[in-house]
Short mmCIF file of C-alpha atoms in Angstrom, two decimals:
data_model
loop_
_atom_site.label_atom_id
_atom_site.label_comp_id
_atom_site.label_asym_id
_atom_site.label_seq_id
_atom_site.Cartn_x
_atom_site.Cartn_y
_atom_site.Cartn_z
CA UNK A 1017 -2.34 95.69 102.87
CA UNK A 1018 -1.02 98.96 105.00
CA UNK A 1019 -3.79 101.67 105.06
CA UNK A 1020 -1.82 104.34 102.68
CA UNK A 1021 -2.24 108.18 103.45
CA UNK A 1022 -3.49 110.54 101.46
CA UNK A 1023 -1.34 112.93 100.37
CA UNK A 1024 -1.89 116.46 101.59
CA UNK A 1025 -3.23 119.43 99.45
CA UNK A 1026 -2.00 122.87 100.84
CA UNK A 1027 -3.95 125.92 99.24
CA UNK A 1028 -1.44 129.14 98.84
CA UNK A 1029 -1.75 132.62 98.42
CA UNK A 1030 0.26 134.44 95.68
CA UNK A 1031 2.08 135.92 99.07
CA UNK A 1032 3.23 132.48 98.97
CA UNK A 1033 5.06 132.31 95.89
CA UNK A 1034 7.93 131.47 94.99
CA UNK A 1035 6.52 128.32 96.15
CA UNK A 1036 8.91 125.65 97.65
CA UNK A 1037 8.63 122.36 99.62
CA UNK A 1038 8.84 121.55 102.64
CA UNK A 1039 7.05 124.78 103.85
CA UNK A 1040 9.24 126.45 106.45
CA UNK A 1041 6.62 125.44 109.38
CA UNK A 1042 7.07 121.67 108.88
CA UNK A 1043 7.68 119.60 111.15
CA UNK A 1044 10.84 118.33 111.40
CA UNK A 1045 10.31 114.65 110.65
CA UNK A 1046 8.47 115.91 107.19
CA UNK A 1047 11.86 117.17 105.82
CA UNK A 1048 13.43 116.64 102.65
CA UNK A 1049 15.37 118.15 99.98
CA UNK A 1050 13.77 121.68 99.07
CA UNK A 1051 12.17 121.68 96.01
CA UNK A 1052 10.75 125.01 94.05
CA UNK A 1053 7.66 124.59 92.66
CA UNK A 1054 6.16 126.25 89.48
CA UNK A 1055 2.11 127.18 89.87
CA UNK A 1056 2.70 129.96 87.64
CA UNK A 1057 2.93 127.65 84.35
CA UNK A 1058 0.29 125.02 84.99
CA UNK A 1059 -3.16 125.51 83.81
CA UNK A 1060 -4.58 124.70 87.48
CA UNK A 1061 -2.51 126.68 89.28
CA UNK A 1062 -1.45 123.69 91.27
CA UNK A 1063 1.54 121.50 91.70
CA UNK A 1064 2.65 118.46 93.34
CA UNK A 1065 5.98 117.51 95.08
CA UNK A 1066 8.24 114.93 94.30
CA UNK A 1067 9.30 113.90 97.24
CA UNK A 1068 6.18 113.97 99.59
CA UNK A 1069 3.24 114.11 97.06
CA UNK A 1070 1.79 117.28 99.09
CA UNK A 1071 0.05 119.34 96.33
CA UNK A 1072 -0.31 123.07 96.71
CA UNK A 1073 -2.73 124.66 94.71
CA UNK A 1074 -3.60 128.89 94.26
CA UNK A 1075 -6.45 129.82 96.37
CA UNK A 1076 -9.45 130.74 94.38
CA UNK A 1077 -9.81 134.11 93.59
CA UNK A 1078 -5.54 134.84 93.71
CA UNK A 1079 -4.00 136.34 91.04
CA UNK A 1080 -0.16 135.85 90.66
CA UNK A 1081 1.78 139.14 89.60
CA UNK A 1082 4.92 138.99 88.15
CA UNK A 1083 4.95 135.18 87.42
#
């Protein structure tokens, strides 16, 4: 069986939000589709993308204004 990688967790500041993936410094065989992605609503402050499985979280401490 392959060795599978773990998907990457990103933390974010709420300087960071809206939040969207790919972030604009990726590399450019990491691209796909943007997707916007909604930490504002989840109880974790966290949220996972559906094409690469990176999951960005809110730094601890961050509070989101306006969201």
């Amino acid at each position: 069986m392959a060795d599978q990688k773990k998907p990457e967790v990103i933390e974010i500041t709420a300087q960071d939000v809206p939040l969207y993936c790919p972030p604009p410094n990726a590399p450019r065989w990491r691209l796909h589709p943007r997707v916007f992605l909604d930490i504002a609503h989840s109880p974790d402050h966290s949220a996972t993308c559906p094409y690469c499985s990176t999951t960005y979280t809110l730094k601890a401490g961050e509070k989101l204004k306006g969201h």
